[in-house]
C-alpha positions as a Python dict, from the first residue, in 0.01 Angstrom:
ca = {
    (1, 'X'): (0, 0, 0),
    (2, 'X'): (79, -186, 325),
    (3, 'X'): (19, 166, 546),
    (4, 'X'): (-305, 250, 338),
    (5, 'X'): (-434, -127, 427),
    (6, 'X'): (-361, -106, 817),
    (7, 'X'): (-401, 270, 889),
    (8, 'X'): (-624, 393, 640),
    (9, 'X'): (-599, 771, 768),
    (10, 'X'): (-210, 793, 838),
    (11, 'X'): (-222, 1084, 533),
    (12, 'X'): (-496, 1298, 707),
    (13, 'X'): (-423, 1577, 996),
    (14, 'X'): (-511, 1416, 1327),
    (15, 'X'): (-789, 1634, 1382),
    (16, 'X'): (-939, 1542, 1046),
    (17, 'X'): (-905, 1179, 1156),
    (18, 'X'): (-1132, 1236, 1454),
    (19, 'X'): (-1393, 1430, 1221),
    (20, 'X'): (-1357, 1143, 972),
    (21, 'X'): (-1471, 867, 1282),
    (22, 'X'): (-1713, 1112, 1429),
    (23, 'X'): (-1885, 1043, 1134),
    (24, 'X'): (-1855, 714, 1090),
    (25, 'X'): (-2022, 670, 1467),
    (26, 'X'): (-2287, 912, 1365),
    (27, 'X'): (-2411, 671, 1093),
    (28, 'X'): (-2356, 362, 1338),
    (29, 'X'): (-2586, 582, 1597),
    (30, 'X'): (-2848, 658, 1334),
    (31, 'X'): (-2873, 298, 1242),
    (32, 'X'): (-2917, 212, 1578),
    (33, 'X'): (-3198, 473, 1593),
    (34, 'X'): (-3373, 344, 1258),
    (35, 'X'): (-3338, -31, 1407),
    (36, 'X'): (-3489, 72, 1723),
    (37, 'X'): (-3786, 233, 1552),
    (38, 'X'): (-3865, -85, 1371),
    (39, 'X'): (-3911, -249, 1717),
    (40, 'X'): (-4161, 21, 1796),
    (41, 'X'): (-3981, 198, 2020),
    (42, 'X'): (-3972, 624, 2006),
    (43, 'X'): (-3604, 657, 1956),
    (44, 'X'): (-3595, 966, 1793),
    (45, 'X'): (-3451, 1225, 2043),
    (46, 'X'): (-3167, 1476, 2027),
    (47, 'X'): (-3130, 1542, 1637),
    (48, 'X'): (-3265, 1225, 1555),
    (49, 'X'): (-3056, 1029, 1733),
    (50, 'X'): (-3142, 775, 2023),
    (51, 'X'): (-2910, 964, 2233),
    (52, 'X'): (-2689, 1233, 2212),
    (53, 'X'): (-2335, 1173, 2044),
    (54, 'X'): (-2033, 1294, 2197),
    (55, 'X'): (-1715, 1437, 2005),
    (56, 'X'): (-1484, 1162, 1977),
    (57, 'X'): (-1227, 1148, 2261),
    (58, 'X'): (-861, 1189, 2142),
    (59, 'X'): (-575, 933, 2186),
    (60, 'X'): (-334, 1109, 2381),
    (61, 'X'): (-50, 912, 2170),
    (62, 'X'): (-117, 917, 1821),
    (63, 'X'): (203, 744, 1660),
    (64, 'X'): (366, 400, 1807),
    (65, 'X'): (91, 351, 2056),
    (66, 'X'): (34, -36, 2017),
    (67, 'X'): (140, -220, 2314),
    (68, 'X'): (86, -535, 2123),
    (69, 'X'): (155, -663, 1754),
    (70, 'X'): (118, -910, 1556),
    (71, 'X'): (318, -1013, 1308),
    (72, 'X'): (274, -1309, 1022),
    (73, 'X'): (571, -1511, 815),
    (74, 'X'): (499, -1515, 426),
    (75, 'X'): (639, -1449, 133),
    (76, 'X'): (733, -1090, 61),
    (77, 'X'): (752, -881, -259),
    (78, 'X'): (1059, -1007, -325),
    (79, 'X'): (987, -1356, -303),
    (80, 'X'): (1158, -1399, 45),
    (81, 'X'): (935, -1683, 204),
    (82, 'X'): (1068, -1605, 521),
    (83, 'X'): (919, -1206, 544),
    (84, 'X'): (839, -1118, 874),
    (85, 'X'): (535, -833, 849),
    (86, 'X'): (216, -744, 782),
    (87, 'X'): (-63, -900, 479),
    (88, 'X'): (-159, -655, 202),
    (89, 'X'): (-392, -841, -44),
    (90, 'X'): (-647, -1098, -47),
    (91, 'X'): (-691, -1480, -51),
    (92, 'X'): (-970, -1439, -328),
    (93, 'X'): (-686, -1199, -541),
    (94, 'X'): (-465, -1479, -480),
    (95, 'X'): (-202, -1153, -428),
    (96, 'X'): (-145, -1180, -88),
    (97, 'X'): (247, -1084, 15),
    (98, 'X'): (357, -984, 357),
    (99, 'X'): (511, -699, 395),
    (100, 'X'): (774, -558, 678),
    (101, 'X'): (604, -266, 884),
    (102, 'X'): (907, -12, 934),
    (103, 'X'): (674, 244, 814),
    (104, 'X'): (351, 166, 968),
    (105, 'X'): (290, 481, 1222),
    (106, 'X'): (83, 284, 1474),
    (107, 'X'): (361, 22, 1542),
    (108, 'X'): (614, 129, 1832),
    (109, 'X'): (998, 127, 1699),
    (110, 'X'): (1028, -192, 1953),
    (111, 'X'): (814, -426, 1809),
    (112, 'X'): (965, -323, 1453),
    (113, 'X'): (1304, -410, 1613),
    (114, 'X'): (1185, -757, 1723),
    (115, 'X'): (1020, -823, 1416),
    (116, 'X'): (1342, -803, 1222),
    (117, 'X'): (1555, -992, 1455),
    (118, 'X'): (1328, -1272, 1418),
    (119, 'X'): (1348, -1242, 1046),
    (120, 'X'): (1730, -1272, 1069),
    (121, 'X'): (1697, -1563, 1287),
    (122, 'X'): (1463, -1746, 1069),
    (123, 'X'): (1646, -1676, 749),
    (124, 'X'): (1951, -1849, 880),
    (125, 'X'): (1734, -2148, 1003),
    (126, 'X'): (1762, -2463, 769),
    (127, 'X'): (1370, -2476, 847),
    (128, 'X'): (1082, -2335, 638),
    (129, 'X'): (850, -2137, 701),
    (130, 'X'): (490, -2283, 762),
    (131, 'X'): (309, -2060, 484),
    (132, 'X'): (18, -2352, 435),
    (133, 'X'): (5, -2591, 716),
    (134, 'X'): (-58, -2907, 469),
    (135, 'X'): (278, -2820, 273),
    (136, 'X'): (519, -2848, 581),
    (137, 'X'): (753, -2570, 721),
    (138, 'X'): (761, -2416, 1106),
    (139, 'X'): (833, -2094, 1174),
    (140, 'X'): (515, -1901, 1225),
    (141, 'X'): (385, -1591, 1353),
    (142, 'X'): (546, -1341, 1606),
    (143, 'X'): (349, -1154, 1896),
    (144, 'X'): (550, -881, 2039),
    (145, 'X'): (391, -723, 2374),
    (146, 'X'): (576, -386, 2553),
    (147, 'X'): (471, -157, 2838),
    (148, 'X'): (521, 167, 2981),
    (149, 'X'): (775, -7, 3214),
    (150, 'X'): (1014, -115, 2934),
    (151, 'X'): (909, -448, 2958),
    (152, 'X'): (877, -636, 2590),
    (153, 'X'): (766, -1009, 2568),
    (154, 'X'): (825, -1182, 2238),
    (155, 'X'): (581, -1518, 2163),
    (156, 'X'): (693, -1732, 1885),
    (157, 'X'): (437, -1957, 1718),
    (158, 'X'): (597, -2277, 1547),
    (159, 'X'): (426, -2555, 1375),
    (160, 'X'): (608, -2885, 1501),
    (161, 'X'): (491, -3118, 1212),
    (162, 'X'): (680, -3421, 1247),
    (163, 'X'): (960, -3306, 1431),
    (164, 'X'): (1060, -3512, 1762),
    (165, 'X'): (1123, -3362, 2115),
    (166, 'X'): (1497, -3357, 2046),
    (167, 'X'): (1463, -3153, 1750),
    (168, 'X'): (1196, -2935, 1926),
    (169, 'X'): (1449, -2886, 2208),
    (170, 'X'): (1732, -2777, 1946),
    (171, 'X'): (1523, -2494, 1801),
    (172, 'X'): (1438, -2358, 2152),
    (173, 'X'): (1785, -2347, 2279),
    (174, 'X'): (1859, -2172, 1947),
    (175, 'X'): (1592, -1900, 1968),
    (176, 'X'): (1725, -1873, 2323),
    (177, 'X'): (2090, -1815, 2239),
    (178, 'X'): (1974, -1591, 1943),
    (179, 'X'): (1773, -1366, 2143),
    (180, 'X'): (1994, -1377, 2490),
    (181, 'X'): (2353, -1373, 2363),
    (182, 'X'): (2318, -1345, 1984),
    (183, 'X'): (2238, -1047, 1761),
    (184, 'X'): (1883, -1071, 1917),
    (185, 'X'): (2026, -975, 2259),
    (186, 'X'): (1972, -585, 2115),
    (187, 'X'): (1625, -622, 2179),
    (188, 'X'): (1670, -694, 2542),
    (189, 'X'): (1363, -915, 2603),
    (190, 'X'): (1214, -951, 2946),
    (191, 'X'): (1004, -1257, 2804),
    (192, 'X'): (1044, -1517, 2540),
    (193, 'X'): (801, -1765, 2478),
    (194, 'X'): (765, -2055, 2209),
    (195, 'X'): (386, -2192, 2143),
    (196, 'X'): (396, -2517, 1956),
    (197, 'X'): (77, -2502, 1771),
    (198, 'X'): (-91, -2689, 1489),
    (199, 'X'): (-410, -2448, 1447),
    (200, 'X'): (-440, -2053, 1310),
    (201, 'X'): (-503, -1948, 1674),
    (202, 'X'): (-416, -2162, 2005),
    (203, 'X'): (-483, -2081, 2327),
    (204, 'X'): (-257, -2162, 2675),
    (205, 'X'): (-522, -2468, 2741),
    (206, 'X'): (-490, -2662, 2409),
    (207, 'X'): (-107, -2577, 2394),
    (208, 'X'): (90, -2434, 2638),
    (209, 'X'): (315, -2114, 2614),
    (210, 'X'): (656, -2236, 2682),
    (211, 'X'): (857, -1964, 2859),
    (212, 'X'): (1251, -2007, 2713),
    (213, 'X'): (1373, -1700, 2885),
    (214, 'X'): (1323, -1449, 3139),
    (215, 'X'): (1021, -1334, 3345),
    (216, 'X'): (664, -1513, 3284),
    (217, 'X'): (493, -1207, 3274),
    (218, 'X'): (507, -825, 3163),
    (219, 'X'): (395, -519, 3374),
    (220, 'X'): (205, -222, 3295),
    (221, 'X'): (110, 54, 3539),
    (222, 'X'): (-253, 237, 3469),
    (223, 'X'): (-414, 502, 3677),
    (224, 'X'): (-177, 474, 3961),
    (225, 'X'): (-209, 65, 3973),
    (226, 'X'): (27, -208, 3845),
    (227, 'X'): (-102, -471, 3616),
    (228, 'X'): (47, -815, 3551),
    (229, 'X'): (-22, -949, 3198),
    (230, 'X'): (6, -1305, 3082),
    (231, 'X'): (114, -1406, 2716),
    (232, 'X'): (-251, -1440, 2586),
    (233, 'X'): (-456, -1245, 2842),
    (234, 'X'): (-671, -909, 2673),
    (235, 'X'): (-495, -545, 2720),
    (236, 'X'): (-631, -229, 2568),
    (237, 'X'): (-392, -197, 2287),
    (238, 'X'): (-344, 136, 2375),
    (239, 'X'): (-260, 205, 2722),
    (240, 'X'): (-283, 588, 2731),
    (241, 'X'): (-592, 582, 2569),
    (242, 'X'): (-735, 311, 2815),
    (243, 'X'): (-674, 559, 3117),
    (244, 'X'): (-860, 798, 2932),
    (245, 'X'): (-1136, 550, 2882),
    (246, 'X'): (-1158, 424, 3201),
    (247, 'X'): (-1165, 767, 3360),
    (248, 'X'): (-1443, 842, 3180),
    (249, 'X'): (-1605, 509, 3274),
    (250, 'X'): (-1586, 542, 3620),
    (251, 'X'): (-1781, 916, 3574),
    (252, 'X'): (-2031, 763, 3368),
    (253, 'X'): (-2109, 417, 3639),
    (254, 'X'): (-2217, 752, 3863),
    (255, 'X'): (-2084, 471, 4142),
    (256, 'X'): (-2105, 562, 4538),
    (257, 'X'): (-1926, 339, 4776),
    (258, 'X'): (-2268, 156, 4800),
    (259, 'X'): (-2247, 5, 4429),
    (260, 'X'): (-2180, -325, 4321),
    (261, 'X'): (-1987, -348, 4004),
    (262, 'X'): (-1999, -622, 3755),
    (263, 'X'): (-1696, -625, 3533),
    (264, 'X'): (-1830, -860, 3234),
    (265, 'X'): (-1520, -965, 3006),
    (266, 'X'): (-1269, -833, 3253),
    (267, 'X'): (-965, -919, 3105),
    (268, 'X'): (-676, -868, 3366),
    (269, 'X'): (-953, -691, 3592),
    (270, 'X'): (-835, -321, 3466),
    (271, 'X'): (-1174, -146, 3453),
    (272, 'X'): (-1318, -363, 3815),
    (273, 'X'): (-962, -282, 3969),
    (274, 'X'): (-929, 105, 3876),
    (275, 'X'): (-1280, 184, 3999),
    (276, 'X'): (-1271, -16, 4321),
    (277, 'X'): (-1158, 245, 4544),
    (278, 'X'): (-1529, 410, 4420),
    (279, 'X'): (-1728, 139, 4486),
    (280, 'X'): (-1853, -130, 4776),
    (281, 'X'): (-1743, -453, 4568),
    (282, 'X'): (-1619, -557, 4193),
    (283, 'X'): (-1733, -886, 4069),
    (284, 'X'): (-1520, -984, 3723),
    (285, 'X'): (-1608, -1244, 3513),
    (286, 'X'): (-1376, -1379, 3215),
    (287, 'X'): (-1322, -1652, 2961),
    (288, 'X'): (-914, -1669, 3000),
    (289, 'X'): (-812, -1848, 3276),
    (290, 'X'): (-463, -1718, 3272),
    (291, 'X'): (-648, -1364, 3259),
    (292, 'X'): (-830, -1419, 3608),
    (293, 'X'): (-513, -1532, 3758),
    (294, 'X'): (-362, -1197, 3672),
    (295, 'X'): (-673, -991, 3769),
    (296, 'X'): (-610, -1161, 4112),
    (297, 'X'): (-272, -1125, 4119),
    (298, 'X'): (-348, -754, 4022),
    (299, 'X'): (-582, -724, 4295),
    (300, 'X'): (-365, -866, 4565),
    (301, 'X'): (-45, -652, 4480),
    (302, 'X'): (-244, -309, 4487),
    (303, 'X'): (-357, -436, 4810),
    (304, 'X'): (-745, -420, 4688),
    (305, 'X'): (-997, -637, 4867),
    (306, 'X'): (-1311, -572, 4746),
    (307, 'X'): (-1303, -773, 4406),
    (308, 'X'): (-1344, -1122, 4332),
    (309, 'X'): (-1290, -1271, 3970),
    (310, 'X'): (-1495, -1579, 3839),
    (311, 'X'): (-1349, -1775, 3568),
    (312, 'X'): (-1527, -1910, 3258),
    (313, 'X'): (-1778, -1813, 2973),
    (314, 'X'): (-1979, -1535, 3056),
    (315, 'X'): (-2317, -1723, 2957),
    (316, 'X'): (-2250, -2006, 3184),
    (317, 'X'): (-2093, -1754, 3522),
    (318, 'X'): (-2321, -1501, 3459),
    (319, 'X'): (-2695, -1642, 3453),
    (320, 'X'): (-2605, -1864, 3772),
    (321, 'X'): (-2456, -1556, 3945),
    (322, 'X'): (-2740, -1322, 3870),
    (323, 'X'): (-3037, -1593, 3907),
    (324, 'X'): (-3015, -1568, 4293),
    (325, 'X'): (-2906, -1213, 4326),
    (326, 'X'): (-3048, -1051, 4623),
    (327, 'X'): (-2847, -788, 4717),
    (328, 'X'): (-2995, -502, 4804),
    (329, 'X'): (-2705, -254, 4683),
    (330, 'X'): (-2732, -75, 4350),
    (331, 'X'): (-2553, -286, 4073),
    (332, 'X'): (-2389, -106, 3758),
    (333, 'X'): (-2233, -324, 3471),
    (334, 'X'): (-1949, -284, 3257),
    (335, 'X'): (-1912, -490, 2938),
    (336, 'X'): (-1616, -503, 2730),
    (337, 'X'): (-1683, -791, 2494),
    (338, 'X'): (-1478, -893, 2193),
    (339, 'X'): (-1625, -802, 1851),
    (340, 'X'): (-1838, -1123, 1821),
    (341, 'X'): (-2018, -968, 2111),
    (342, 'X'): (-2215, -1065, 2428),
    (343, 'X'): (-2368, -1430, 2400),
    (344, 'X'): (-2766, -1441, 2375),
    (345, 'X'): (-2756, -1571, 2737),
    (346, 'X'): (-2552, -1295, 2886),
    (347, 'X'): (-2806, -1044, 2734),
    (348, 'X'): (-3126, -1266, 2891),
    (349, 'X'): (-2954, -1237, 3227),
    (350, 'X'): (-2865, -883, 3235),
    (351, 'X'): (-3182, -802, 3142),
    (352, 'X'): (-3399, -1038, 3410),
    (353, 'X'): (-3161, -926, 3666),
    (354, 'X'): (-3394, -610, 3805),
    (355, 'X'): (-3083, -427, 4052),
    (356, 'X'): (-2912, -364, 3721),
    (357, 'X'): (-3041, -13, 3647),
    (358, 'X'): (-2720, 117, 3435),
    (359, 'X'): (-2503, -68, 3171),
    (360, 'X'): (-2196, 87, 3019),
    (361, 'X'): (-2120, -133, 2680),
    (362, 'X'): (-1775, -67, 2537),
    (363, 'X'): (-1728, -164, 2161),
    (364, 'X'): (-1446, -184, 1942),
    (365, 'X'): (-1696, -257, 1685),
    (366, 'X'): (-2045, -140, 1729),
    (367, 'X'): (-2153, -191, 1402),
    (368, 'X'): (-2127, -540, 1404),
    (369, 'X'): (-2272, -825, 1646),
    (370, 'X'): (-2258, -544, 1889),
    (371, 'X'): (-2553, -398, 1732),
    (372, 'X'): (-2818, -697, 1811),
    (373, 'X'): (-2705, -684, 2167),
    (374, 'X'): (-2806, -290, 2175),
    (375, 'X'): (-3115, -432, 2014),
    (376, 'X'): (-3182, -708, 2247),
    (377, 'X'): (-3098, -489, 2523),
    (378, 'X'): (-3385, -253, 2422),
    (379, 'X'): (-3627, -418, 2267),
    (380, 'X'): (-3986, -490, 2459),
    (381, 'X'): (-4010, -829, 2672),
    (382, 'X'): (-4053, -1127, 2415),
    (383, 'X'): (-4162, -1459, 2588),
    (384, 'X'): (-4027, -1643, 2219),
    (385, 'X'): (-3684, -1499, 2287),
    (386, 'X'): (-3717, -1508, 2668),
    (387, 'X'): (-3626, -1159, 2677),
    (388, 'X'): (-3814, -1102, 3029),
    (389, 'X'): (-3748, -775, 3243),
    (390, 'X'): (-3755, -410, 3191),
    (391, 'X'): (-3569, -304, 2851),
    (392, 'X'): (-3279, -55, 2860),
    (393, 'X'): (-3267, 296, 2674),
    (394, 'X'): (-2946, 439, 2544),
    (395, 'X'): (-2908, 782, 2673),
    (396, 'X'): (-2543, 848, 2583),
    (397, 'X'): (-2260, 775, 2325),
    (398, 'X'): (-1937, 851, 2363),
    (399, 'X'): (-1632, 744, 2082),
    (400, 'X'): (-1273, 734, 2186),
    (401, 'X'): (-993, 707, 1994),
    (402, 'X'): (-763, 398, 2088),
    (403, 'X'): (-674, 349, 1756),
    (404, 'X'): (-512, 674, 1562),
    (405, 'X'): (-465, 615, 1204),
    (406, 'X'): (-705, 322, 1133),
    (407, 'X'): (-1107, 383, 1091),
    (408, 'X'): (-1165, 218, 1411),
    (409, 'X'): (-1286, 366, 1789),
    (410, 'X'): (-1371, 210, 2052),
    (411, 'X'): (-1739, 353, 2145),
    (412, 'X'): (-1923, 349, 2484),
    (413, 'X'): (-2283, 352, 2509),
    (414, 'X'): (-2457, 376, 2815),
    (415, 'X'): (-2800, 238, 2892),
    (416, 'X'): (-3028, 317, 3190),
    (417, 'X'): (-3385, 144, 3265),
}
C-alpha cells in the first residue's frame, strides 16, 4: 500500500512510466490551450496544442535517486507509536498509519538506514513521540539529505512541550552520543541537526537549526561546480536529473555573452551559477535567506564573479528591481517556483519589463497554481488586473522525469514575445 501511495508507477517498466507521464503532460497542455482559447487567444497550433510537446526526457537514475527524504513518526500497522516511516491512509478515513519505507524504490538505502537508527533511538527513549501536538510527546520528523560526495545530513524535529533547557540539553547530548559513538555511528553522519518546533513546519528564522555534530553544510557537485547546501535550502531532489534539466535550460535560454539572466526563486543558485559562464550577468532572487548565503558562497568558491543574489520575497524584490531597469542588454528570465506558483505581483513585474523577451517557467505541478501564471503571462493587457505589457506566448514544452516511479514530472515551458 505504501509503495502504491508514494510511487504509484513502480510496477511499470520504465519506458511505460515515461509514456504515462507524456499522456498526463499532454492533457495539461490541452487544458492550457483551451484556457487560452477562452481568453480569445488563437492557441491552436501544432496538433491542436498551443505549442509543441516534446517526449519526456528520462532520468539518468531510476532507483534511489532522492537526495532528500522526510520521514514521519507515528503509529505503525503493529500499533508501535514510534514507527519512523511514511504515511498511508487519510485523516478523513481515520486510517492513517506510518509504514517503514524499506521497500520504497525511490529512497536510497542510506536514508532508510538513518530512519531505522532514529527509530531505534526513540524506541529506547523514555520520551513519547509527538503524534498530536495537544496530546504531548516530543519526537517528530526526520529529514535526511545526502550528496554524491558521500555527505549525509540528518535533521531531527522535536516538540519541546514543557521541557526546560536542562532537559533539552540532555536529549541533544543523548542524540549526539547515539549517532557518533552508539549504534547510529554506522550512518557516518557528516551533519546532525536538531530543531525545536511547535509548528508543523518551521523555518530557520522561526526556530534555528541547532548543529549537534559535524559540519554546518553538506556539499554537492553538479555540472563541474561545487554547491554548499544548508538544512532548509532548496536543491533539486534528483541531482543527476537536475544536470540534464539545467543543460537543457541553458540551451533554451539562447543566452549570449551580452545576456543578463534573471533567476527567480533561485535557491542555492544552481541554475544561475551553472549558466554564468554563458552570460554577461546573473541576478538571483530567493526568499530563504540561508539559501542566498549558500548561493553567495557557491559563487565565490567556484570563482564566479558575475552573479548577484537578493534575499527576500520575489513579489517584494522583483518589482523594485525591474521598475528601474534601463540596461540595454537582453534579459532572459528563468522561474522555478514552489507548487504555489509565482505571486501575482511577480508576473505583473515580468509583463511590465519590456526587456524580457524570453522566459523559461520550470514547474513541478503545472496543472496547479502554475496554470494561473501561464494564463496571466499570455492574456491580453488588462487594466483592471494591472496587467500591462505585451503578452507572452508558449512556444515549446519539455517534460523532464525528475521523479521516476511517481506520476510527477518537471515541465519546462518556454515563453517568448
